[in-house]
XYZ file of C-alpha atoms in Angstrom:
86
model
C 0.000 0.000 0.000
C 2.980 2.321 0.350
C 3.098 2.679 -3.415
C -0.461 4.042 -3.347
C 0.834 6.878 -1.180
C 3.678 7.526 -3.629
C 1.310 7.394 -6.607
C -0.867 9.976 -4.847
C 2.150 12.213 -4.185
C 3.134 12.032 -7.861
C -0.449 12.797 -8.892
C -0.653 15.855 -6.631
C 2.780 17.109 -7.670
C 1.915 16.686 -11.323
C -1.352 18.578 -10.882
C 0.515 21.464 -9.220
C 3.248 21.597 -11.874
C 0.733 21.591 -14.694
C -1.397 24.271 -13.057
C 1.541 26.613 -12.445
C 2.893 26.075 -15.979
C -0.543 26.156 -17.657
C -0.175 22.663 -19.119
C -3.565 21.389 -20.263
C -2.603 17.955 -21.562
C 0.483 15.811 -20.924
C 2.015 14.075 -23.932
C 5.208 12.755 -22.280
C 6.155 12.331 -18.641
C 9.324 10.997 -17.016
C 9.412 10.189 -13.295
C 12.360 8.937 -11.220
C 11.577 6.497 -8.379
C 13.524 4.534 -5.763
C 14.915 1.133 -6.781
C 12.647 -0.573 -4.195
C 9.485 1.098 -5.471
C 6.851 -0.947 -7.262
C 5.749 2.121 -9.232
C 6.256 1.487 -12.944
C 5.099 3.052 -16.196
C 1.972 0.908 -16.411
C 0.574 1.363 -12.905
C 1.523 5.053 -12.885
C -0.276 5.562 -16.201
C -3.373 3.767 -14.892
C -3.387 5.774 -11.646
C -2.910 9.124 -13.378
C -5.625 8.356 -15.936
C -7.999 7.689 -13.040
C -7.088 10.702 -10.902
C -5.719 13.183 -13.459
C -7.858 12.233 -16.442
C -8.014 15.830 -17.584
C -4.219 15.770 -18.085
C -3.328 12.140 -18.805
C -4.912 9.702 -21.253
C -4.183 7.106 -23.913
C -2.128 9.737 -25.749
C 0.322 10.083 -22.820
C 3.701 8.318 -22.886
C 5.016 7.680 -19.366
C 8.544 6.553 -18.536
C 9.860 5.638 -15.085
C 13.548 5.625 -14.220
C 15.321 4.216 -11.178
C 17.322 6.646 -9.075
C 19.151 6.786 -5.772
C 16.257 8.302 -3.820
C 14.861 7.819 -0.322
C 11.800 5.587 0.054
C 8.461 7.186 -0.834
C 10.193 9.836 -2.938
C 9.816 10.522 -6.636
C 11.124 13.236 -8.923
C 9.106 14.484 -11.861
C 11.995 14.798 -14.287
C 10.240 15.924 -17.438
C 6.775 17.000 -18.554
C 5.955 17.669 -22.194
C 2.481 18.750 -23.123
C 0.051 21.205 -24.605
C -0.170 24.581 -22.895
C -2.901 27.188 -22.699
C -2.687 29.929 -25.293
C -1.472 33.245 -23.918
């Protein structure tokens, strides 16, 4: 169940990043997780489609990388997407 907490943290962080940068739709996302984490591209994609469906969908490519991070920590390394017109 610890990975559910981490998935939620990623979801909330992603929502905040997209809001502050006016990203309306995510096309590519890269997240770094701890080597002991069970978070992977598939379960992260499924979770984000459920809880961030306005940003993430079938069109979104998600990549997870392993990094030397503390437990229950993730880094959103890269977000590519469509932004609001100025």
